[in-house]
Tab-separated table of C-alpha atoms and ligand atoms in Angstrom:
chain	number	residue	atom	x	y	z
A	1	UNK	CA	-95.399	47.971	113.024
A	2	UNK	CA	-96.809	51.105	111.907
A	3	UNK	CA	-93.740	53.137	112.376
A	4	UNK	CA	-91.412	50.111	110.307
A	5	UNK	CA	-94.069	50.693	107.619
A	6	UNK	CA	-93.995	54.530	107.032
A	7	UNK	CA	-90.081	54.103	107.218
A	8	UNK	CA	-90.729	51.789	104.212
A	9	UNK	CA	-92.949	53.943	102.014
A	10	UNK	CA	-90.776	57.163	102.697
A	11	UNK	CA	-87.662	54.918	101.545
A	12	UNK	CA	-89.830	53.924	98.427
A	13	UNK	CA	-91.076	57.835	97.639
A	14	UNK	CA	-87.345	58.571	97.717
A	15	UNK	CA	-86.029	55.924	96.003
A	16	UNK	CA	-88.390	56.967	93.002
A	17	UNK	CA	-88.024	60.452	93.556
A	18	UNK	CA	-84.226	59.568	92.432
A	19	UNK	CA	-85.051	57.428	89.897
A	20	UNK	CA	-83.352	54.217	92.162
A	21	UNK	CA	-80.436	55.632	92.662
A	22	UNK	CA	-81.599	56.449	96.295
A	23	UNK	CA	-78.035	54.242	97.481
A	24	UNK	CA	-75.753	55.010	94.554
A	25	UNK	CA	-72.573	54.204	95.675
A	26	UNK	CA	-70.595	57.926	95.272
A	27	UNK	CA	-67.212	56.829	95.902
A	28	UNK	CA	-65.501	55.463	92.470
A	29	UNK	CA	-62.528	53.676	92.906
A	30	UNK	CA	-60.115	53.253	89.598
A	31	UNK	CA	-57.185	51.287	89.489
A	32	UNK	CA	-55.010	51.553	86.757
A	33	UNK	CA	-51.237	49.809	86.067
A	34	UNK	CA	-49.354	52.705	85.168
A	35	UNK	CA	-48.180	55.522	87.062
A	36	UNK	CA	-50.381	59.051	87.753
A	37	UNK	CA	-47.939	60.679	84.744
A	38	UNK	CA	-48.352	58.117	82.071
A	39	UNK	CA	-51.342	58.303	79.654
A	40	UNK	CA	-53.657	55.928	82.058
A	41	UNK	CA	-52.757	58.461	84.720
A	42	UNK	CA	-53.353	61.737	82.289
A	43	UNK	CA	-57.166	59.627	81.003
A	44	UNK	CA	-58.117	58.412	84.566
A	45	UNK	CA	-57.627	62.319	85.706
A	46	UNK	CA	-59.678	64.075	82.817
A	47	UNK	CA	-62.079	61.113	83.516
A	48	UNK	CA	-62.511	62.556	87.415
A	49	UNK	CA	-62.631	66.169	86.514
A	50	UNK	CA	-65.734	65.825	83.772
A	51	UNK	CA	-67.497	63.882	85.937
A	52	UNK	CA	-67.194	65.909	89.182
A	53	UNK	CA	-67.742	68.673	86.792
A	54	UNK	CA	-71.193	67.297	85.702
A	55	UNK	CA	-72.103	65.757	88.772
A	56	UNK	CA	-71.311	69.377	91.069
A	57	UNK	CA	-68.944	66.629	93.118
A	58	UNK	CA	-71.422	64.192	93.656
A	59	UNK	CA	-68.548	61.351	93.106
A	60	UNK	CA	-65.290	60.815	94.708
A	61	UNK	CA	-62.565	59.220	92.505
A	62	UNK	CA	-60.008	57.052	94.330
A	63	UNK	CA	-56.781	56.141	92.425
A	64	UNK	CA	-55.142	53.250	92.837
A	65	UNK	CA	-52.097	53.616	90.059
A	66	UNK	CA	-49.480	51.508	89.221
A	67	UNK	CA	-51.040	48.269	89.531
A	68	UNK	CA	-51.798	49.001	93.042
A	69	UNK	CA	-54.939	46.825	93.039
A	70	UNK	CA	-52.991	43.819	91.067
A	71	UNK	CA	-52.624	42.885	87.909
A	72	UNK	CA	-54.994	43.773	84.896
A	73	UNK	CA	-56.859	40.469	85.500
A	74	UNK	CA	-57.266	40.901	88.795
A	75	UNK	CA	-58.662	44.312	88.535
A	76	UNK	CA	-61.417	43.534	85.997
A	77	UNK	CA	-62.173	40.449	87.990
A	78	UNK	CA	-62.600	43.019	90.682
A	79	UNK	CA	-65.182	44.816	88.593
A	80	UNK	CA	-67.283	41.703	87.977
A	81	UNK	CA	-67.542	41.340	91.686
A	82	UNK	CA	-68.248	45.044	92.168
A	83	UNK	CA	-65.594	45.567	94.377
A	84	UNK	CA	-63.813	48.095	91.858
A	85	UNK	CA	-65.803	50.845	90.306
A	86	UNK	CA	-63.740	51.709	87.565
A	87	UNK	CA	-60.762	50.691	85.561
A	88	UNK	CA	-58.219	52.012	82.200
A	89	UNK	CA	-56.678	48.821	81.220
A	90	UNK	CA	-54.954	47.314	77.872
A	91	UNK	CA	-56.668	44.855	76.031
A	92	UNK	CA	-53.844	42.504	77.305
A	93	UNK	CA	-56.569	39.711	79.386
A	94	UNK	CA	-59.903	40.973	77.477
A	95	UNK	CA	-60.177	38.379	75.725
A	96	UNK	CA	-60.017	35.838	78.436
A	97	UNK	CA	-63.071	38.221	79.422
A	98	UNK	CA	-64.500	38.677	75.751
A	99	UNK	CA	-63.296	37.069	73.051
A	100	UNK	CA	-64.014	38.786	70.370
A	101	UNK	CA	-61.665	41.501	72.183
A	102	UNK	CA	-58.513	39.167	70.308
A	103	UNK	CA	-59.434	40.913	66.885
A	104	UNK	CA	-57.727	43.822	67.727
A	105	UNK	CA	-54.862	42.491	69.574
A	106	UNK	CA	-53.322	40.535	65.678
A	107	UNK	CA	-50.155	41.860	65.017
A	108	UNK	CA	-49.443	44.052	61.933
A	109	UNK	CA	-53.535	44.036	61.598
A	110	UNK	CA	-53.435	48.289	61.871
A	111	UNK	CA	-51.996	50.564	59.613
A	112	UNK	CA	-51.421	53.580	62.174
A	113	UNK	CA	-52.788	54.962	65.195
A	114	UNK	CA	-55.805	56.758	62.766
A	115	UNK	CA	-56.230	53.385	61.304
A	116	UNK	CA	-56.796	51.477	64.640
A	117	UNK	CA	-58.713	54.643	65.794
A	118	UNK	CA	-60.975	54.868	62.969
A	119	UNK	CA	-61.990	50.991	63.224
A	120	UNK	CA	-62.456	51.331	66.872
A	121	UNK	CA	-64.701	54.479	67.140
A	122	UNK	CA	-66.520	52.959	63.944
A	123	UNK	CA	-69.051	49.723	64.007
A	124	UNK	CA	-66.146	47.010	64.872
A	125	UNK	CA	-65.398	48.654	67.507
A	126	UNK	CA	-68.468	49.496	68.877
A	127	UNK	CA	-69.821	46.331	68.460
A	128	UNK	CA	-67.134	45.063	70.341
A	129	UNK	CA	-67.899	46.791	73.170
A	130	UNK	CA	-71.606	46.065	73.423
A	131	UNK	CA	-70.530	42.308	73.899
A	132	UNK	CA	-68.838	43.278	77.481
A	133	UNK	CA	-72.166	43.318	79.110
A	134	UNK	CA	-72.848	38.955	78.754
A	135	UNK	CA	-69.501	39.209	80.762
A	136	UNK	CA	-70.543	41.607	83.256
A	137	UNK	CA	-68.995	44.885	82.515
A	138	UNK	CA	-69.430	48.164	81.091
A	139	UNK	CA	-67.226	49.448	78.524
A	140	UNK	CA	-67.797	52.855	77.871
A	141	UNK	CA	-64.657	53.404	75.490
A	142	UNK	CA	-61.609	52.283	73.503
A	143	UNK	CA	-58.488	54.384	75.223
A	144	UNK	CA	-54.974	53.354	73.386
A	145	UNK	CA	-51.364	52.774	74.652
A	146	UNK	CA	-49.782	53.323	70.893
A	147	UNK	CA	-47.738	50.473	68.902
A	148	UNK	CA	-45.842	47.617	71.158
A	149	UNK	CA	-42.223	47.222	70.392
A	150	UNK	CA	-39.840	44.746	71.777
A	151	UNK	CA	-36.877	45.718	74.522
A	152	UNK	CA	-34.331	43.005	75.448
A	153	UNK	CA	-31.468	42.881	77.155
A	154	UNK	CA	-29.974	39.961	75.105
A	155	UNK	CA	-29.279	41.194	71.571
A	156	UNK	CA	-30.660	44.098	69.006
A	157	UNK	CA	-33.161	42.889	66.525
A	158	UNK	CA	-33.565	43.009	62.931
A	159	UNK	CA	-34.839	39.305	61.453
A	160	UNK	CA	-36.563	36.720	63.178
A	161	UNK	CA	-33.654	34.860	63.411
A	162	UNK	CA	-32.279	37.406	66.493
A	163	UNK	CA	-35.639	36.277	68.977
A	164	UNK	CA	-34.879	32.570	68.186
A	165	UNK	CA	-35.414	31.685	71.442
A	166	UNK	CA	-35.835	34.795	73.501
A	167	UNK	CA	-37.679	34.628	76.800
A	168	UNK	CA	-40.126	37.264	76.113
A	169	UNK	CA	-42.450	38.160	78.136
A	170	UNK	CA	-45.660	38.912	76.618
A	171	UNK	CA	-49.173	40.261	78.427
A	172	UNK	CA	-51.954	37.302	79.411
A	173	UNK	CA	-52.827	37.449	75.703
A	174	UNK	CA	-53.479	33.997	73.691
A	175	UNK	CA	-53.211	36.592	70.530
A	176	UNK	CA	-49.887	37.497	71.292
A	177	UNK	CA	-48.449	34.319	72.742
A	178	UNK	CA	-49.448	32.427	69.205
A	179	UNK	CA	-47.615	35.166	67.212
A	180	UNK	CA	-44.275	35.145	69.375
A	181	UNK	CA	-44.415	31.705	68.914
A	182	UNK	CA	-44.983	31.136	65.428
A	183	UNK	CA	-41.731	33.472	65.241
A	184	UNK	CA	-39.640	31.202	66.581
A	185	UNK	CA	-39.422	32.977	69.801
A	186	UNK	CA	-40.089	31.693	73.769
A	187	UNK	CA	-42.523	33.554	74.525
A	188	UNK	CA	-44.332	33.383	78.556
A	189	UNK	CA	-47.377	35.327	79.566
A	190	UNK	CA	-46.965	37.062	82.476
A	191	UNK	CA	-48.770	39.515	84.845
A	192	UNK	CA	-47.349	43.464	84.737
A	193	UNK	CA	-46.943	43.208	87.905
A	194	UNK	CA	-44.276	40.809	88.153
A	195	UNK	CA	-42.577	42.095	84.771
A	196	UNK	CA	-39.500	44.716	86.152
A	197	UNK	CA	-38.390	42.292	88.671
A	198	UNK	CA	-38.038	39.305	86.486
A	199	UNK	CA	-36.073	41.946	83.930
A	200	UNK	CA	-33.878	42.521	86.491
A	201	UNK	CA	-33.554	39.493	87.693
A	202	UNK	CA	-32.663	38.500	84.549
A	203	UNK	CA	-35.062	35.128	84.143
A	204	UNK	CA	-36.944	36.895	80.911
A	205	UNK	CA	-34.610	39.050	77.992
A	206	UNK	CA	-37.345	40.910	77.150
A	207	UNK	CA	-40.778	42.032	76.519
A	208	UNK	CA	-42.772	44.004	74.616
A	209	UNK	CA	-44.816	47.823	74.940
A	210	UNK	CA	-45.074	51.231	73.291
A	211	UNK	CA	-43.199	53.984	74.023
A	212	UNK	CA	-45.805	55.451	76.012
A	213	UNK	CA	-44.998	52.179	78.575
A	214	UNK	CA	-41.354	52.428	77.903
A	215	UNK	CA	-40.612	55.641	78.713
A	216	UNK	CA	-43.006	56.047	81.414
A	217	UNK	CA	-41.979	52.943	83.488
A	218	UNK	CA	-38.536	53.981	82.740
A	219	UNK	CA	-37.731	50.208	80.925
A	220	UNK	CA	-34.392	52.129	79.947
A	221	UNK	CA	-33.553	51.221	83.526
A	222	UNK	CA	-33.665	47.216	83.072
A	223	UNK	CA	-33.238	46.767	79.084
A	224	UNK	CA	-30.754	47.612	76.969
A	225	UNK	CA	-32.019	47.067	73.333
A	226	UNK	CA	-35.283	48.809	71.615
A	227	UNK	CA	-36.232	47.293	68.214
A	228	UNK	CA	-38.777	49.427	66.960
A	229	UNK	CA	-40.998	46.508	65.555
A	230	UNK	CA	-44.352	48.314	65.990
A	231	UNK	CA	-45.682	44.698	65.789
A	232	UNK	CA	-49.094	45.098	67.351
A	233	UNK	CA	-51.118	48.428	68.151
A	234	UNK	CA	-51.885	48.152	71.275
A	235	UNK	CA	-55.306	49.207	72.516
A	236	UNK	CA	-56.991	50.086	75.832
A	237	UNK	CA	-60.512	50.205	77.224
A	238	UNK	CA	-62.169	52.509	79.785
A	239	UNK	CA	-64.296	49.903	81.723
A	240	UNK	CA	-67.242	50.397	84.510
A	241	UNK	CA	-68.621	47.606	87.332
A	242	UNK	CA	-71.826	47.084	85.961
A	243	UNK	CA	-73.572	46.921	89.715
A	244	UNK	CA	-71.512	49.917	89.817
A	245	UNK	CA	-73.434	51.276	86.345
A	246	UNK	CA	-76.419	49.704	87.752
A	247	UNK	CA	-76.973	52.285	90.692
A	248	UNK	CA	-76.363	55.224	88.463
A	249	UNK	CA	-79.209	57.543	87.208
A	250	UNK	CA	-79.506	58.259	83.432
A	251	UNK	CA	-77.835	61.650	84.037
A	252	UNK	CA	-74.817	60.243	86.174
A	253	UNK	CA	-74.027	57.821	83.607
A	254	UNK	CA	-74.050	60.596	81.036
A	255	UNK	CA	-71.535	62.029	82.819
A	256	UNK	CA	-69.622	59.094	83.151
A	257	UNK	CA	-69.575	58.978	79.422
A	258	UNK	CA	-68.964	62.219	78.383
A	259	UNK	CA	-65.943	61.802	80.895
A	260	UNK	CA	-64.572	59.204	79.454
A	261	UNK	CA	-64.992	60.166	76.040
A	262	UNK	CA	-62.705	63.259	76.754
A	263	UNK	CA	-60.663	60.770	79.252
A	264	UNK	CA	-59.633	58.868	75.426
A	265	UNK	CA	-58.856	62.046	73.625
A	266	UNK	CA	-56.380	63.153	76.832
A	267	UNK	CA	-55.015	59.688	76.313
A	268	UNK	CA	-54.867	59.952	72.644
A	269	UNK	CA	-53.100	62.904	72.846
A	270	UNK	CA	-50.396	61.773	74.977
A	271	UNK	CA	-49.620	58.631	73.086
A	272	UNK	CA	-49.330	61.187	69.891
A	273	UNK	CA	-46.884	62.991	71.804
A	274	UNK	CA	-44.822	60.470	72.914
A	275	UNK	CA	-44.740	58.716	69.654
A	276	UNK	CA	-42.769	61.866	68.560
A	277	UNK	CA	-40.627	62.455	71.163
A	278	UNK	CA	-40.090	59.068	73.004
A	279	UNK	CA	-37.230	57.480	70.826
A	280	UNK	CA	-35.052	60.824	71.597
A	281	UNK	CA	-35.906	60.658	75.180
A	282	UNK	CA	-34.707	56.684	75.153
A	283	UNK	CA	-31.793	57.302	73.235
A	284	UNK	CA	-30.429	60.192	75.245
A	285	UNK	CA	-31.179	57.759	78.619
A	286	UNK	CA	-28.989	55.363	76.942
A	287	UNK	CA	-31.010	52.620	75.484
A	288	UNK	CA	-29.343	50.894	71.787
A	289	UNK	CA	-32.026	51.420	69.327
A	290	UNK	CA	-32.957	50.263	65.760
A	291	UNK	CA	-35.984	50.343	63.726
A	292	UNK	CA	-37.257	47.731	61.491
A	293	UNK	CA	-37.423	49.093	57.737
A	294	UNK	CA	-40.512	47.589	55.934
A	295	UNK	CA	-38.653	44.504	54.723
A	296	UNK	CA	-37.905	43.825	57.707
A	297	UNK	CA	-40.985	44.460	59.142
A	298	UNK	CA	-42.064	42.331	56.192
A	299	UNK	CA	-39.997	39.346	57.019
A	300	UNK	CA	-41.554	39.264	60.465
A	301	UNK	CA	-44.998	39.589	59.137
A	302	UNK	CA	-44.169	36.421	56.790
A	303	UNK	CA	-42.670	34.519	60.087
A	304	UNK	CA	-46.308	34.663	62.025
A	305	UNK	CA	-48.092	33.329	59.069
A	306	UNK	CA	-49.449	30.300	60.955
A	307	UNK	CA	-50.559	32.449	63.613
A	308	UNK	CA	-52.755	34.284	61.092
A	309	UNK	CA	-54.053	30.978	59.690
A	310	UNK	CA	-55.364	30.604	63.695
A	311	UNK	CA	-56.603	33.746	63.591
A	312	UNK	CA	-59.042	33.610	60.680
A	313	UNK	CA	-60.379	29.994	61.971
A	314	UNK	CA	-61.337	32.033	65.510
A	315	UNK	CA	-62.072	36.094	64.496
A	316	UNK	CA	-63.012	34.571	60.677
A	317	UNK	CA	-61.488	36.156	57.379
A	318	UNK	CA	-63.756	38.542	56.549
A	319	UNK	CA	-63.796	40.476	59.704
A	320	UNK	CA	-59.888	40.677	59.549
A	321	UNK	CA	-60.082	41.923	56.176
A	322	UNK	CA	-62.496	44.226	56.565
A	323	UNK	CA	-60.476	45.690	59.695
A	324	UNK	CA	-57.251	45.729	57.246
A	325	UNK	CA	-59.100	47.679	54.424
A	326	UNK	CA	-61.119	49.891	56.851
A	327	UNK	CA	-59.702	53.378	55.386
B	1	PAF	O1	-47.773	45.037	78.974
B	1	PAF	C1	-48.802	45.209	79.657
B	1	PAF	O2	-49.232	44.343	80.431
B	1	PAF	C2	-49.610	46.467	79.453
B	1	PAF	O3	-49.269	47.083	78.270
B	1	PAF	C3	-49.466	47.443	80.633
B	1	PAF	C4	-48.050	47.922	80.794
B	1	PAF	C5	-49.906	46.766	81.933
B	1	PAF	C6	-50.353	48.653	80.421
B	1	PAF	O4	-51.674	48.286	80.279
C-alpha cells in the first residue's frame, strides 16, 4: 500500500515538474495526399526540421504521403480520434468539419495568390481557424495549393457550353459541387484517392487542381486537355489532434507553431514557383492547353450566379464582400 502510494506522488511531482506533459506522446505521425516532392511534401518537411530543431529531437515525425492514411476525410477524422497527430490537407472536406471553412472555397472570390493570402493571414482568416477547436482540432495555419483549373480528357474549354455535361470530378466540397452545377456541368464528389483510376478508367472526363497538383501527380499522364480557368484558389490548412495538442507543454507547442508557420512559407514558395513554370513543364509533357481570357473567365463567372445567390444565404453578403474588397 505504501509502496503503490509513493509510486503515485513521485508520478504527480513529475508530472508537474513537466508541466503535464509527463506522457506526451513524442512520436507525430502526418499524413498528407501528395507525394514527399510536391508542396505538402516540401511544408510537412520544413514542419519536422523546426520542430526537431526547437525541441533538440524530442519528436519523431512519421510520414505517411500520398494519401497513405486515406482520403482527406479520413485523415482528419483520424485526428478527432487522436489516432493521427498531424495533417497538411486542402480545404476540400473542411467544411463538412467547419463550416464556415466554405467561405474560402467560392469560386472567382480571390483576386491572386496575395489576395487570398492577405485575407487568410488577416482577421477572416484567423477567425476561421479559431472555430476548429468546437470540432475538435487544432489549426495552427492556412498552407495553399495555388488556383484549381480543370483537365479533361473529353474536349478543350473555353465557354460553359464545352462542360455541358462533363463528369467532373470535384473534391468532397458542397462549395464546389453547387458551382459545377450551376454551370451546367455533372459534377460528382469524390475522394483523391480514388481520382487517377477512375481517369483512367475513363468513368469521369475530368477534374479539377492547380498546377502544383497537376504537375506533381503527373495528371499529364491520364488527361489530355488543361483549361486554365483559375476558377477557385484553392487553400490548405496545417492541422494538429487536439489530444495530440493537449499533451504538449507551452514550449512544445511553440515549436509546433513556429514550424508550421515556416512549413506555409516553404509551401508558399513552391506554389509561386510552379505557378511560373508549370504550364511549360505540361506543355512540353504533352498536355493541349488554353487559358481563359477575362471574358471568358467572365462568362463563367456569370454561369455560377445561382450558386453565389446560395452562397450569400449560408457565408452572408457582407462577409463575401468584404473578402472581395480586402486589398
Ligand atoms: O483535389 C483534391 O482532393 C486536393 O486538391 C488534393 C489533390 C487531395 C490535395 O489536397
Amino acid at each position: 500500500m505504501f509502496k503503490m502510494m509513493r509510486h503515485t506522488a513521485i508520478i504527480a511531482t513529475l508530472a508537474t515538474v513537466t508541466g503535464g506533459a509527463l506522457f506526451a506522446q513524442t512520436e507525430v505521425k502526418i499524413g498528407y495526399a501528395l507525394a514527399p516532392d510536391s508542396h505538402y511534401g516540401v511544408a510537412a518537411q520544413k514542419w519536422e526540421e523546426v520542430v526537431t530543431a526547437e525541441t533538440d529531437g524530442k519528436f519523431t515525425f512519421r510520414h505517411f504521403p500520398s494519401s497513405g492514411l486515406g482520403g482527406e476525410r479520413e485523415v482528419v477524422e483520424g485526428l478527432q480520434l487522436g489516432t493521427v497527430e498531424a495533417t497538411i490537407v486542402s480545404t476540400g472536406t473542411l467544411s463538412n468539419f467547419v463550416p464556415a471553412t466554405g467561405v474560402t472555397d467560392i469560386p472567382f472570390l480571390f483576386r491572386s495568390l496575395d489576395h487570398a493570402r492577405r485575407v487568410l493571414d488577416g482577421p477572416i482568416g484567423q477567425d476561421i481557424l479559431g472555430e476548429f477547436d468546437s470540432a475538435g482540432l487544432v489549426a495552427l495555419a492556412w498552407g495553399e495549393q495555388g488556383f484549381r483549373h480543370i483537365t479533361n480528357n473529353r474536349n478543350a474549354i473555353q465557354t460553359p457550353e464545352d462542360i455541358a455535361g462533363m463528369k467532373l470530378r470535384t473534391m468532397e466540397n458542397p462549395v464546389h459541387l453547387d458551382a459545377f452545377n450551376a454551370a451546367g456541368a455533372a459534377p460528382g464528389p469524390m475522394a483523391w484517392p480514388e481520382v487517377i483510376s477512375s481517369l483512367q478508367q475513363g468513368t469521369i472526363d475530368g477534374q479539377e487542381n492547380p498546377l502544383s497538383v497537376i504537375v506533381s501527380v503527373k495528371l499529364d499522364e491520364v488527361q489530355k486537355y488543361l483549361t486554365l480557368s483559375g476558377h477557385v484558389y484553392s487553400p490548405a490548412m496545417l492541422l494538429v489532434s487536439k489530444p495530440f495538442w493537449e499533451g504538449l507543454s507551452d514550449e512544445d507547442k511553440a515549436a509546433f507553431e513556429t514550424g508550421a508557420t515556416e512549413a506555409v512559407a516553404a509551401m508558399r514558395a513552391y506554389v509561386d514557383d510552379v505557378e511560373q513554370s508549370g504550364v511549360e513543364t505540361l506543355k512540353e509533357r504533352g498536355m493541349e492547353v488554353n487559358e481563359l481570357t477575362e471574358d471568358q473567365k467572365a462568362a463563367f463567372r456569370a454561369s455560377i450566379e445561382s450558386a453565389y445567390e446560395g452562397y450569400y444565404e449560408t457565408y452572408g453578403k457582407e462577409l463575401i464582400d468584404q473578402i472581395a474588397a480586402t486589398e
